[in-house]
Tab-separated table of C-alpha atoms in Angstrom:
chain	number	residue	atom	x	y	z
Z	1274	UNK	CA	-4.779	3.783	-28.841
Z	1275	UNK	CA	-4.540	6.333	-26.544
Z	1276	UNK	CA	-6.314	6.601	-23.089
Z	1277	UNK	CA	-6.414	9.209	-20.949
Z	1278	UNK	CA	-8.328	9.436	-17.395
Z	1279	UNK	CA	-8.301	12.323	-14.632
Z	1280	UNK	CA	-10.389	12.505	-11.234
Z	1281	UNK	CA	-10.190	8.719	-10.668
Z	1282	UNK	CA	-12.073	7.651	-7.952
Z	1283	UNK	CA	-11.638	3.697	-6.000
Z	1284	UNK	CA	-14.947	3.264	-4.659
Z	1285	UNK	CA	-14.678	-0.790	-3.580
Z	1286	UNK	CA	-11.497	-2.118	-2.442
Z	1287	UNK	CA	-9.734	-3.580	0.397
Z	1288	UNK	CA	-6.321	-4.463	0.378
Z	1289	UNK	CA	-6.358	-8.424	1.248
Z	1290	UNK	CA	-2.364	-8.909	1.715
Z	1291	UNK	CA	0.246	-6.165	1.748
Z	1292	UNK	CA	4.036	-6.749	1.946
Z	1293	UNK	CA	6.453	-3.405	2.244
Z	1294	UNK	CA	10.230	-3.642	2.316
Z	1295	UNK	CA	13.240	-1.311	2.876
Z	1296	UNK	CA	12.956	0.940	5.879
Z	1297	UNK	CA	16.149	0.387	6.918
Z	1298	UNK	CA	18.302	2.953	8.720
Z	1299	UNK	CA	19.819	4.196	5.670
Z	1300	UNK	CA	16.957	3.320	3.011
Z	1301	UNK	CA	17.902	2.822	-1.295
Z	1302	UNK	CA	15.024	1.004	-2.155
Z	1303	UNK	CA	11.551	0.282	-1.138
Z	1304	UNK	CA	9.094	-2.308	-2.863
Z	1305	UNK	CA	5.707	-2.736	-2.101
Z	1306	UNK	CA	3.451	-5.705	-3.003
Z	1307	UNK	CA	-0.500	-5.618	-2.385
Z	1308	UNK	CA	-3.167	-7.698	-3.280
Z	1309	UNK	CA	-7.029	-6.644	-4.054
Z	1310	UNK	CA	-9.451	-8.919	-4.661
Z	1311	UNK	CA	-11.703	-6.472	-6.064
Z	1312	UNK	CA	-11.289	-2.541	-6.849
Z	1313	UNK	CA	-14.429	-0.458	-8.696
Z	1314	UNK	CA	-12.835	2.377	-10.481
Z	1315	UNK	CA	-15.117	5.360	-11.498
Z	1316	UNK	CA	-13.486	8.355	-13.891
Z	1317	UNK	CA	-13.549	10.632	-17.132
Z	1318	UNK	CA	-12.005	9.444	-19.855
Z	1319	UNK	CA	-10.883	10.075	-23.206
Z	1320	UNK	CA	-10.374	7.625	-26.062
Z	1321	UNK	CA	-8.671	8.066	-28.991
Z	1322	UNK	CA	-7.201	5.562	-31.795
Z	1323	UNK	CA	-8.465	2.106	-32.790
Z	1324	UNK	CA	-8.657	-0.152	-31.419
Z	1325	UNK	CA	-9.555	-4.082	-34.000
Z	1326	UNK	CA	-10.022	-0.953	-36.375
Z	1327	UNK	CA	-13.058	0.531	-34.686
Z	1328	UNK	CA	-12.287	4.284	-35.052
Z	1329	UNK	CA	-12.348	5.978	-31.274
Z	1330	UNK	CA	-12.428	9.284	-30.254
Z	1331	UNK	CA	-14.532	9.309	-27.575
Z	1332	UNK	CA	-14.880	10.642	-24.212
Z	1333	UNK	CA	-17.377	10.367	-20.502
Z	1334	UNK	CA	-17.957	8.466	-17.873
Z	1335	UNK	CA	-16.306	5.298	-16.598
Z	1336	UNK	CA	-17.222	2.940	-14.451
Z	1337	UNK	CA	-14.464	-0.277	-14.147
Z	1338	UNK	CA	-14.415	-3.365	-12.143
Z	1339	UNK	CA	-10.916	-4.884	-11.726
Z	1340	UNK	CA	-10.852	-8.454	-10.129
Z	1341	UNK	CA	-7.284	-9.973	-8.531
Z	1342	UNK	CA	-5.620	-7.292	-8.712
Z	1343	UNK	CA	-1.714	-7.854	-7.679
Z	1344	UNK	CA	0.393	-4.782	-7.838
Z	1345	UNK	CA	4.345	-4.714	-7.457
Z	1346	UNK	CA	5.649	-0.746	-6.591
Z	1347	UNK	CA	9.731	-0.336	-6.558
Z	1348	UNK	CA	11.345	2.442	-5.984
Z	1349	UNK	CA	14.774	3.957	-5.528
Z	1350	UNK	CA	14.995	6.631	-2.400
Z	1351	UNK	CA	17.875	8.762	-0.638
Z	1352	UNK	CA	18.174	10.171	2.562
Z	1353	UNK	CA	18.565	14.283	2.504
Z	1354	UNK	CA	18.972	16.798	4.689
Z	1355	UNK	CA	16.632	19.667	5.989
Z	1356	UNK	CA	16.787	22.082	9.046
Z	1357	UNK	CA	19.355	19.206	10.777
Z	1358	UNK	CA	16.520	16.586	10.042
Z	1359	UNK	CA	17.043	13.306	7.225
Z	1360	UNK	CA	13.954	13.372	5.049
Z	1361	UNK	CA	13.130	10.630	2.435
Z	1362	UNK	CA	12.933	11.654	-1.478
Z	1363	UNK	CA	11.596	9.321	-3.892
Z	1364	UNK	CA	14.231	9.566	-7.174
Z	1365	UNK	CA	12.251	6.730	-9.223
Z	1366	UNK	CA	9.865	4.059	-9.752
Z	1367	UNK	CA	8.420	0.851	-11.511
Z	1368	UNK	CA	5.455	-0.834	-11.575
Z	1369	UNK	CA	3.733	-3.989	-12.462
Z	1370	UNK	CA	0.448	-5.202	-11.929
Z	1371	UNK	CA	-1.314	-8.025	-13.025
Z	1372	UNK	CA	-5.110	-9.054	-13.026
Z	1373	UNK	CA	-7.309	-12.051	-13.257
Z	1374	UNK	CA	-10.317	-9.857	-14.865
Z	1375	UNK	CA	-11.511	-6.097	-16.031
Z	1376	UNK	CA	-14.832	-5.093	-16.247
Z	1377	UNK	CA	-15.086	-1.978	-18.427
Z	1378	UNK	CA	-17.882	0.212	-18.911
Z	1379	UNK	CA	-17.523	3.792	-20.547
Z	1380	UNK	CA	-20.730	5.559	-21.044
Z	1381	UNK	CA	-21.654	8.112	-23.414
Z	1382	UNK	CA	-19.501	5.762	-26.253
Z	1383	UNK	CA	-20.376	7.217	-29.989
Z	1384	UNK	CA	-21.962	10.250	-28.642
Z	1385	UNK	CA	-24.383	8.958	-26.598
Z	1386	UNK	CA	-25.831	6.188	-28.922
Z	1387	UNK	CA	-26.932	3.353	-26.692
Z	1388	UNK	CA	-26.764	0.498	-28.774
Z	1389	UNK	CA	-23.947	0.978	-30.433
Z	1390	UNK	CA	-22.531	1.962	-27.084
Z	1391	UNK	CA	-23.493	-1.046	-24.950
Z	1392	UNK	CA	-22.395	-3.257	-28.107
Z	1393	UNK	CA	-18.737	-1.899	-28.344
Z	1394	UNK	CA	-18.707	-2.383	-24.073
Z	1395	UNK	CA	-19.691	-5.828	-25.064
Z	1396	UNK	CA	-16.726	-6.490	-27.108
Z	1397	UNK	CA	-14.461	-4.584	-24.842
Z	1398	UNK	CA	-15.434	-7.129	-22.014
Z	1399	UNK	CA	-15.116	-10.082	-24.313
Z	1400	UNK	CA	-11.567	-8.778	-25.400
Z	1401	UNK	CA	-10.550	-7.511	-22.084
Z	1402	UNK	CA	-7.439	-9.110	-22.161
Z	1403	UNK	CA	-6.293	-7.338	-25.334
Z	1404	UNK	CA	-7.980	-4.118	-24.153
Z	1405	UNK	CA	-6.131	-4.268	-20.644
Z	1406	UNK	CA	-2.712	-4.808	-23.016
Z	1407	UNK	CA	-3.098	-1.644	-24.555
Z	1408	UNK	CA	-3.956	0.367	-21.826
Z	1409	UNK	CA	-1.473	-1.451	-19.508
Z	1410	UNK	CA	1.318	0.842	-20.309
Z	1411	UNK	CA	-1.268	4.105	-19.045
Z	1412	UNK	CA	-2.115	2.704	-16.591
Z	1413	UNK	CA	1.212	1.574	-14.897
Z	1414	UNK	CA	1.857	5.104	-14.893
Z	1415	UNK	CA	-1.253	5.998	-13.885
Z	1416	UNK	CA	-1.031	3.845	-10.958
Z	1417	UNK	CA	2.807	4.624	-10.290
Z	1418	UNK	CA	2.180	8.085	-9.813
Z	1419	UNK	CA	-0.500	7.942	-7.144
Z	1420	UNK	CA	1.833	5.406	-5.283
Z	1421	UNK	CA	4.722	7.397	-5.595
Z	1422	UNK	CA	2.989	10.400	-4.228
Z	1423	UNK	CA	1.300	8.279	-1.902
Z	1424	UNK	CA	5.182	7.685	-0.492
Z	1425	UNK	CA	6.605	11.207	-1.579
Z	1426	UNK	CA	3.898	13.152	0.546
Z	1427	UNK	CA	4.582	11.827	4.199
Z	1428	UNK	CA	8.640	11.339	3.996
Z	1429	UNK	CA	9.512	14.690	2.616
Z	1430	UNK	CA	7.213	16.599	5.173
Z	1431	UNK	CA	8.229	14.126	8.429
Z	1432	UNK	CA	11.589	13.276	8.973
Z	1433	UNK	CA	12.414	9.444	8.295
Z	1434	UNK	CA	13.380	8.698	12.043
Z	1435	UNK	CA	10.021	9.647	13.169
Z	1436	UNK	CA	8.876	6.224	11.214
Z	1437	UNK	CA	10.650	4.224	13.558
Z	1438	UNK	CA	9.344	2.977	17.214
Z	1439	UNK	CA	12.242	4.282	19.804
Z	1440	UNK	CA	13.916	1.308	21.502
């Protein structure tokens, strides 16, 4: 199955525990760990594949409720140069996040038709688990690539010693 989303917006969530490690002088690698009890996700989307061989090609409105969420972010990072200033550049990342729940609900399933809509949301809930397997993979990148531009945007515009409190 495919899965596709753009214009995702976090409307709920507050970061309950956050751990961030490697600003050190001379940075290689920084890892981030959060924890969020409870993130509402609101996008497009577009489906396509099967998925327990019900035929999808679909695409609206989502509105997704991820519960526990516990996300890992590692990446590797070198020190350049620029205008006698040492900037930060990200050169690449992993992810891993796990969940307790996922709440999905995509509107406008099989064009529109309500029942059949709110009955395949049904069985998406009560095979989240699988659901959230398949779309893992999407959504590790998904998720890596806002964090890594998250990171990428502030270092490579300030340089890295401007992080750091002066003694």
């Amino acid at each position: 199955m495919q899965y596709k989303s753009n214009r995702t917006r976090i409307t709920d969530g507050i970061v309950s525990a956050a751990v961030a490690m490697g600003f050190t002088e001379n940075p290689t690698k920084l890892e981030f760990h959060y924890k969020i009890p409870k993130i509402t996700l609101s996008a497009d989307y577009k489906l396509r594949g099967e998925f327990f061989s019900i035929p999808l090609n679909e695409q609206g409105k989502m509105n997704d409720t991820i519960l526990n969420y516990d996300y890992f972010w590692n990446g590797t990072v070198k020190l350049v140069e620029r205008n006698n200033e040492k900037y930060m550049k990200l050169e690449n990342y992993r992810t891993k996040f796990t969940t307790s729940r996922i709440y999905f609900n995509f509107g406008n399933l099989f064009n529109g038709d309500k029942v059949l809509g709110d009955s395949a949301n049904e069985f998406f809930n009560e095979n989240w688990k699988i659901l959230f397997d398949t779309m893992k993979p999407i959504l590790n990148k998904i998720t890596g690539q806002f964090f890594g531009n998250l990171v990428s945007e502030p270092f490579s515009k300030i340089p890295y010693k401007q992080f750091f409190l002066e003694d």
